[in-house]
Coordinates of C-alpha atoms and ligand atoms in Angstrom, one line a residue:
X1 CA 126.9 67.6 19.9
X2 CA 128.9 70.6 21.2
X3 CA 127.8 72.6 18.1
X4 CA 125.1 75.2 17.7
X5 CA 124.1 77.9 15.3
X6 CA 122.8 80.9 17.3
X7 CA 121.6 84.1 15.5
X8 CA 123.5 83.1 12.3
X9 CA 126.7 82.4 14.2
X10 CA 128.2 78.9 14.5
X11 CA 129.6 78.1 17.9
X12 CA 131.4 74.9 18.9
X13 CA 132.7 73.4 22.1
X14 CA 136.4 73.2 21.8
X15 CA 137.1 69.5 22.4
X16 CA 140.9 69.9 22.4
X17 CA 140.9 71.2 25.9
X18 CA 138.2 68.9 27.4
X19 CA 137.5 67.9 30.1
X20 CA 139.6 70.4 32.0
X21 CA 138.5 73.4 30.0
X22 CA 135.0 73.8 28.6
X23 CA 135.4 76.6 26.0
X24 CA 132.9 77.6 23.3
X25 CA 134.4 79.2 20.2
X26 CA 132.6 81.3 17.6
X27 CA 133.6 80.1 14.1
X28 CA 132.8 82.7 11.5
X29 CA 135.0 81.9 8.5
X30 CA 135.8 78.8 6.4
X31 CA 139.5 78.9 7.4
X32 CA 138.5 79.0 11.0
X33 CA 136.4 76.0 10.6
X34 CA 139.2 74.2 8.7
X35 CA 141.5 75.0 11.6
X36 CA 138.9 73.7 14.2
X37 CA 138.5 70.5 12.3
X38 CA 142.3 69.9 11.8
X39 CA 143.0 70.7 15.4
X40 CA 140.2 68.4 16.5
X41 CA 138.4 71.2 18.3
X42 CA 135.5 69.6 16.6
X43 CA 136.0 65.9 15.7
X44 CA 134.4 62.6 15.0
X45 CA 133.5 61.4 11.6
X46 CA 129.8 62.4 11.7
X47 CA 130.3 65.6 13.6
X48 CA 133.0 67.1 11.4
X49 CA 130.7 66.5 8.4
X50 CA 127.8 68.3 10.2
X51 CA 130.0 71.1 11.4
X52 CA 131.3 71.7 7.9
X53 CA 127.8 71.5 6.5
X54 CA 126.3 74.0 9.0
X55 CA 129.3 76.3 8.4
X56 CA 128.4 76.4 4.7
X57 CA 124.8 77.0 5.5
X58 CA 125.7 79.9 7.8
X59 CA 127.8 81.4 5.0
X60 CA 124.9 80.8 2.5
X61 CA 122.5 82.6 4.8
X62 CA 125.1 85.4 5.2
X63 CA 124.8 86.0 1.4
X64 CA 128.0 84.4 0.0
X65 CA 127.7 83.9 -3.7
X66 CA 127.5 80.6 -5.4
X67 CA 131.1 80.4 -6.5
X68 CA 132.3 81.3 -3.0
X69 CA 130.2 78.6 -1.5
X70 CA 131.3 76.0 -4.0
X71 CA 134.9 76.9 -3.2
X72 CA 134.2 76.6 0.5
X73 CA 132.7 73.2 0.0
X74 CA 135.9 72.0 -1.6
X75 CA 138.1 73.6 1.0
X76 CA 136.2 72.0 3.8
X77 CA 136.1 68.6 2.0
X78 CA 139.9 68.6 2.1
X79 CA 140.2 69.4 5.8
X80 CA 140.7 65.8 6.9
X81 CA 141.0 62.9 4.5
X82 CA 140.1 59.7 6.2
X83 CA 136.5 60.1 7.5
X84 CA 134.2 59.8 4.5
X85 CA 131.3 61.5 6.2
X86 CA 132.8 64.9 5.5
X87 CA 133.2 64.3 1.8
X88 CA 129.7 62.7 1.6
X89 CA 128.2 65.7 3.3
X90 CA 129.9 68.1 0.9
X91 CA 128.6 66.0 -2.0
X92 CA 125.0 66.3 -0.6
X93 CA 125.4 70.1 -0.3
X94 CA 126.7 70.3 -3.9
X95 CA 123.8 68.2 -5.1
X96 CA 121.4 70.6 -3.2
X97 CA 122.7 73.6 -5.2
X98 CA 121.2 72.1 -8.4
X99 CA 117.9 73.4 -7.2
X100 CA 116.3 76.5 -8.5
X101 CA 116.2 78.0 -5.1
X102 CA 119.6 76.6 -4.3
X103 CA 120.3 78.8 -1.3
X104 CA 117.3 77.5 0.6
X105 CA 117.9 74.0 -0.6
X106 CA 121.5 74.1 0.7
X107 CA 120.5 75.3 4.1
X108 CA 117.8 72.7 4.3
X109 CA 120.2 70.0 3.3
X110 CA 122.6 71.0 6.0
X111 CA 119.9 71.0 8.6
X112 CA 118.7 67.6 7.4
X113 CA 122.2 66.2 7.8
X114 CA 122.3 67.3 11.4
X115 CA 118.8 66.3 12.3
X116 CA 119.2 63.0 10.4
X117 CA 122.3 62.0 12.4
X118 CA 120.3 62.2 15.6
X119 CA 117.9 59.6 14.3
X120 CA 120.8 57.5 12.9
X121 CA 122.4 57.4 16.3
X122 CA 119.2 56.3 17.9
X123 CA 118.8 53.4 15.5
X124 CA 122.4 52.3 15.9
X125 CA 121.9 52.4 19.7
X126 CA 118.8 50.3 19.6
X127 CA 120.2 47.7 17.1
X128 CA 123.5 47.5 19.0
X129 CA 122.0 47.2 22.5
X130 CA 120.0 44.2 21.4
X131 CA 123.4 42.4 20.8
X132 CA 124.5 42.9 24.4
X133 CA 123.9 40.4 27.1
X134 CA 123.4 41.5 30.8
X135 CA 126.6 42.1 32.7
X136 CA 128.9 42.3 29.6
X137 CA 132.2 44.0 30.0
X138 CA 132.7 45.9 26.8
X139 CA 135.9 47.6 25.6
X140 CA 135.8 50.6 23.4
X141 CA 138.4 52.8 21.8
X142 CA 138.6 56.6 21.1
X143 CA 135.4 58.6 21.4
X144 CA 132.2 57.9 19.6
X145 CA 129.5 59.6 21.7
X146 CA 127.7 62.9 21.7
X147 CA 131.0 64.7 21.1
X148 CA 131.5 62.8 17.8
X149 CA 128.0 63.0 16.5
X150 CA 124.8 65.0 16.5
X151 CA 123.1 62.4 18.6
X152 CA 123.9 59.9 21.3
X153 CA 126.8 58.5 19.4
X154 CA 127.7 55.4 17.5
X155 CA 129.6 52.8 19.6
X156 CA 129.1 54.9 22.7
X157 CA 125.4 55.3 21.8
X158 CA 125.1 51.5 21.9
X159 CA 126.7 51.4 25.3
X160 CA 124.5 54.2 26.5
X161 CA 121.4 52.4 25.3
X162 CA 122.4 49.2 26.9
X163 CA 123.0 51.0 30.2
X164 CA 119.6 52.7 29.9
X165 CA 118.1 49.2 29.4
X166 CA 119.6 48.2 32.8
X167 CA 121.8 45.6 31.2
X168 CA 124.4 46.2 33.9
X169 CA 127.3 46.6 31.5
X170 CA 130.8 47.9 32.5
X171 CA 133.1 49.6 30.0
X172 CA 136.8 49.4 29.5
X173 CA 137.9 52.8 28.1
X174 CA 141.1 52.8 26.0
X175 CA 142.8 56.2 26.7
X176 CA 143.6 56.3 23.0
X177 CA 147.0 57.8 22.5
X178 CA 148.2 60.2 21.3
X179 CA 145.3 62.7 21.7
X180 CA 143.5 60.8 24.5
X181 CA 140.0 61.0 23.0
X182 CA 139.1 58.0 25.2
X183 CA 140.7 59.2 28.4
X184 CA 139.6 62.7 28.0
X185 CA 136.2 62.5 26.2
X186 CA 134.8 59.0 26.6
X187 CA 135.6 59.0 30.3
X188 CA 133.9 62.4 30.6
X189 CA 130.8 61.3 28.7
X190 CA 130.4 57.9 30.4
X191 CA 130.9 59.6 33.8
X192 CA 128.2 62.1 33.1
X193 CA 125.9 59.3 31.9
X194 CA 126.6 57.2 35.0
X195 CA 127.9 54.3 33.0
X196 CA 130.4 52.2 35.0
X197 CA 133.8 52.4 33.3
X198 CA 137.4 51.8 33.9
X199 CA 140.0 53.9 32.1
X200 CA 143.0 51.9 30.8
X201 CA 146.1 52.6 28.8
X202 CA 145.9 51.2 25.3
X203 CA 148.6 48.7 26.0
X204 CA 146.5 47.0 28.7
X205 CA 143.7 45.9 26.4
X206 CA 145.2 42.6 25.1
X207 CA 146.1 41.5 28.7
X208 CA 142.5 42.1 29.8
X209 CA 141.3 39.9 27.0
X210 CA 143.8 37.2 27.9
X211 CA 142.5 37.2 31.4
X212 CA 138.9 36.8 30.2
X213 CA 137.9 40.2 31.4
X214 CA 136.5 41.5 28.1
X215 CA 133.3 40.1 26.6
X216 CA 133.0 42.3 23.6
X217 CA 134.7 45.1 21.7
X218 CA 132.6 47.9 20.1
X219 CA 134.3 50.7 18.2
X220 CA 133.3 53.5 15.8
X221 CA 134.5 54.0 12.2
X222 CA 135.6 56.8 9.9
X223 CA 135.2 55.0 6.6
X224 CA 133.8 51.6 5.8
X225 CA 134.6 50.0 2.4
X226 CA 132.1 48.0 0.5
X227 CA 133.9 44.8 1.5
X228 CA 133.4 45.7 5.2
X229 CA 137.0 46.8 5.9
X230 CA 136.8 49.7 8.4
X231 CA 139.1 52.6 9.0
X232 CA 139.1 53.9 12.6
X233 CA 141.3 55.5 15.2
X234 CA 144.9 54.2 15.3
X235 CA 145.0 51.2 17.6
X236 CA 141.7 49.7 16.4
X237 CA 143.4 47.1 14.3
X238 CA 145.5 45.8 17.2
X239 CA 142.3 45.5 19.3
X240 CA 140.7 43.5 16.5
X241 CA 143.7 41.1 16.2
X242 CA 143.7 40.5 19.9
X243 CA 139.9 40.0 20.0
X244 CA 140.1 37.6 17.1
X245 CA 142.8 35.6 18.8
X246 CA 140.8 35.4 22.0
X247 CA 137.5 34.7 20.3
X248 CA 135.9 37.9 21.4
X249 CA 133.1 39.5 19.3
X250 CA 134.4 42.7 17.6
X251 CA 131.8 45.2 16.3
X252 CA 132.0 48.4 14.3
X253 CA 129.2 50.8 14.9
X254 CA 128.5 53.5 12.3
X255 CA 125.7 55.3 10.3
X256 CA 125.3 54.8 6.6
X257 CA 127.0 58.1 6.1
X258 CA 130.3 56.4 7.1
X259 CA 130.0 54.0 4.3
X260 CA 132.0 54.6 1.1
X261 CA 130.2 52.9 -1.8
X262 CA 133.1 54.0 -4.1
X263 CA 135.7 52.3 -1.9
X264 CA 136.1 48.6 -2.7
X265 CA 138.5 47.7 0.2
X266 CA 140.4 49.2 3.1
X267 CA 143.7 49.4 1.4
X268 CA 142.3 52.2 -0.7
X269 CA 141.5 54.4 2.3
X270 CA 143.8 57.4 2.8
X271 CA 145.2 57.5 6.3
X272 CA 145.7 60.9 7.8
X273 CA 149.3 61.6 9.0
X274 CA 149.4 64.0 11.9
X275 CA 152.0 66.2 13.6
X276 CA 155.0 64.7 15.4
X277 CA 154.5 66.9 18.4
X278 CA 151.3 65.0 19.3
X279 CA 153.4 61.8 19.8
X280 CA 156.4 63.4 21.5
X281 CA 154.2 64.7 24.3
X282 CA 150.8 65.6 25.5
X283 CA 149.3 69.0 24.8
X284 CA 146.3 69.9 26.9
X285 CA 144.9 72.2 29.6
X286 CA 148.1 71.6 31.5
X287 CA 150.0 73.0 28.6
X288 CA 152.4 71.1 26.5
X289 CA 154.2 68.3 28.4
X290 CA 157.0 67.0 26.2
X291 CA 158.8 64.0 27.3
X292 CA 160.4 62.7 24.1
X293 CA 163.6 64.3 22.7
X294 CA 162.4 67.3 20.8
X295 CA 163.9 65.9 17.6
X296 CA 162.7 62.4 18.1
X297 CA 161.7 60.9 14.7
X298 CA 158.0 60.1 15.0
X299 CA 155.3 58.2 13.1
X300 CA 151.8 59.5 13.8
X301 CA 149.2 57.8 11.5
X302 CA 145.8 58.9 13.0
X303 CA 143.9 55.8 11.8
X304 CA 144.4 52.2 10.8
X305 CA 142.2 49.8 8.8
X306 CA 140.7 46.6 10.3
X307 CA 139.9 44.0 7.6
X308 CA 136.4 42.6 7.5
X309 CA 137.9 39.1 8.4
X310 CA 138.5 40.5 11.9
X311 CA 135.0 42.1 12.4
X312 CA 132.1 40.0 13.6
X313 CA 129.3 42.6 13.4
X314 CA 128.6 45.9 11.7
X315 CA 126.1 47.8 13.8
X316 CA 124.4 50.2 11.4
X317 CA 121.3 52.4 11.5
X318 CA 119.7 49.8 9.1
X319 CA 120.4 46.9 11.4
X320 CA 123.2 44.5 12.5
X321 CA 125.1 42.8 9.8
X322 CA 127.5 39.8 10.1
X323 CA 130.3 38.8 7.7
X324 CA 127.9 36.7 5.5
X325 CA 125.7 39.7 5.1
X326 CA 128.6 41.9 4.1
X327 CA 130.0 39.3 1.7
X328 CA 126.5 39.3 0.1
X329 CA 126.7 43.1 -0.5
X330 CA 124.9 44.4 2.6
X331 CA 127.2 47.5 2.7
X332 CA 126.9 48.3 -1.0
X333 CA 124.5 51.0 -2.1
X334 CA 120.9 49.7 -1.7
X335 CA 121.6 47.6 1.4
X336 CA 122.7 49.3 4.6
X337 CA 124.2 52.1 2.5
X338 CA 120.9 53.7 1.3
X339 CA 121.6 56.3 -1.3
X340 CA 123.4 59.3 0.0
X341 CA 121.6 61.3 -2.6
X342 CA 118.0 60.4 -1.7
Ligands
LIG401 C1 131.5 58.4 15.7 S1 132.9 58.0 14.8 C2 134.2 58.8 15.7 C3 135.5 58.4 15.1 O1 136.3 59.5 14.9 C4 137.4 59.5 15.7 O2 138.5 60.1 15.1 P1 138.9 61.6 15.5 O3 138.8 61.7 17.0 O4 140.3 61.7 15.0 O5 137.9 62.5 14.8 C5 137.6 58.0 15.9 O6 138.2 57.4 14.8 C6 136.2 57.5 16.2 O7 136.0 56.2 16.0

């Protein structure tokens, strides 16, 4: 997870410098947590929600008053717009404050979100691994492992579980420009787990599919609409189009906390637009390497939306759903979506 509360102090592993620099940061104010989320020091749809929730809990235990905490909830909710987990988690915390002993209820709700995500990842891993045949070569995009969740991950949790079951898989890891979550974080995680992988640039994926070297694509998600459309890291849509063209199964793996029962379709999902500097060069432990003209006009949408028509499986904590299931409302509240406000 790369996140811990120690003696009332929240500490997080700064992912922006990994894997070259492993640096833990103490985060003790709401603005500092907002900065950490926006700079992707902590990232991944489930983990940013958990980080924000634990930050609110730390402030509640520090004695912040009700109005201060409610303001903090709304400030953190706005930190990044696309991943629904953050907003869902803030809603859960607000709901908890209706209790008589609201301070204790809030802290318990935050802890439950973190502990619950561990179990959700295990369920996703088990359900997804059952889909995978021995020897499959599976392509994944961005980072969806222990650095994006409180547990073993979503898509990467499926790959980890399949590996643990000795299915002999091999993974193609998209580097995932511009911030290289795949090349920096997924490669680091899979290497540590001993999962065979090959790092590729994003523009290699379609050619590998054309040569019959990809058996399946499994990615994460940041927000899944009721109709099954899924927002995920930029580049996912192109993978889905290529997989569809080549008849390759394309799965999205996510917990129910990534579902947005209030979102009918993917065209309604706000796509975060990020700084031009991220595209003009690569910032990392080696410092900023800028290769584009400093004034190069840039587009930098951080996510894209894959329509349900290009997705063959939704690997959720409640099970694996196909397009017929989704068309029959499996992702609406009551199906895979359980109620967020139990
Ligand atoms: C386990 S979902 C992780 C999800 O979040 C990533 O985005 P970011 O690195 O910008 O937080 C990416 O979309 C992953 O699929």
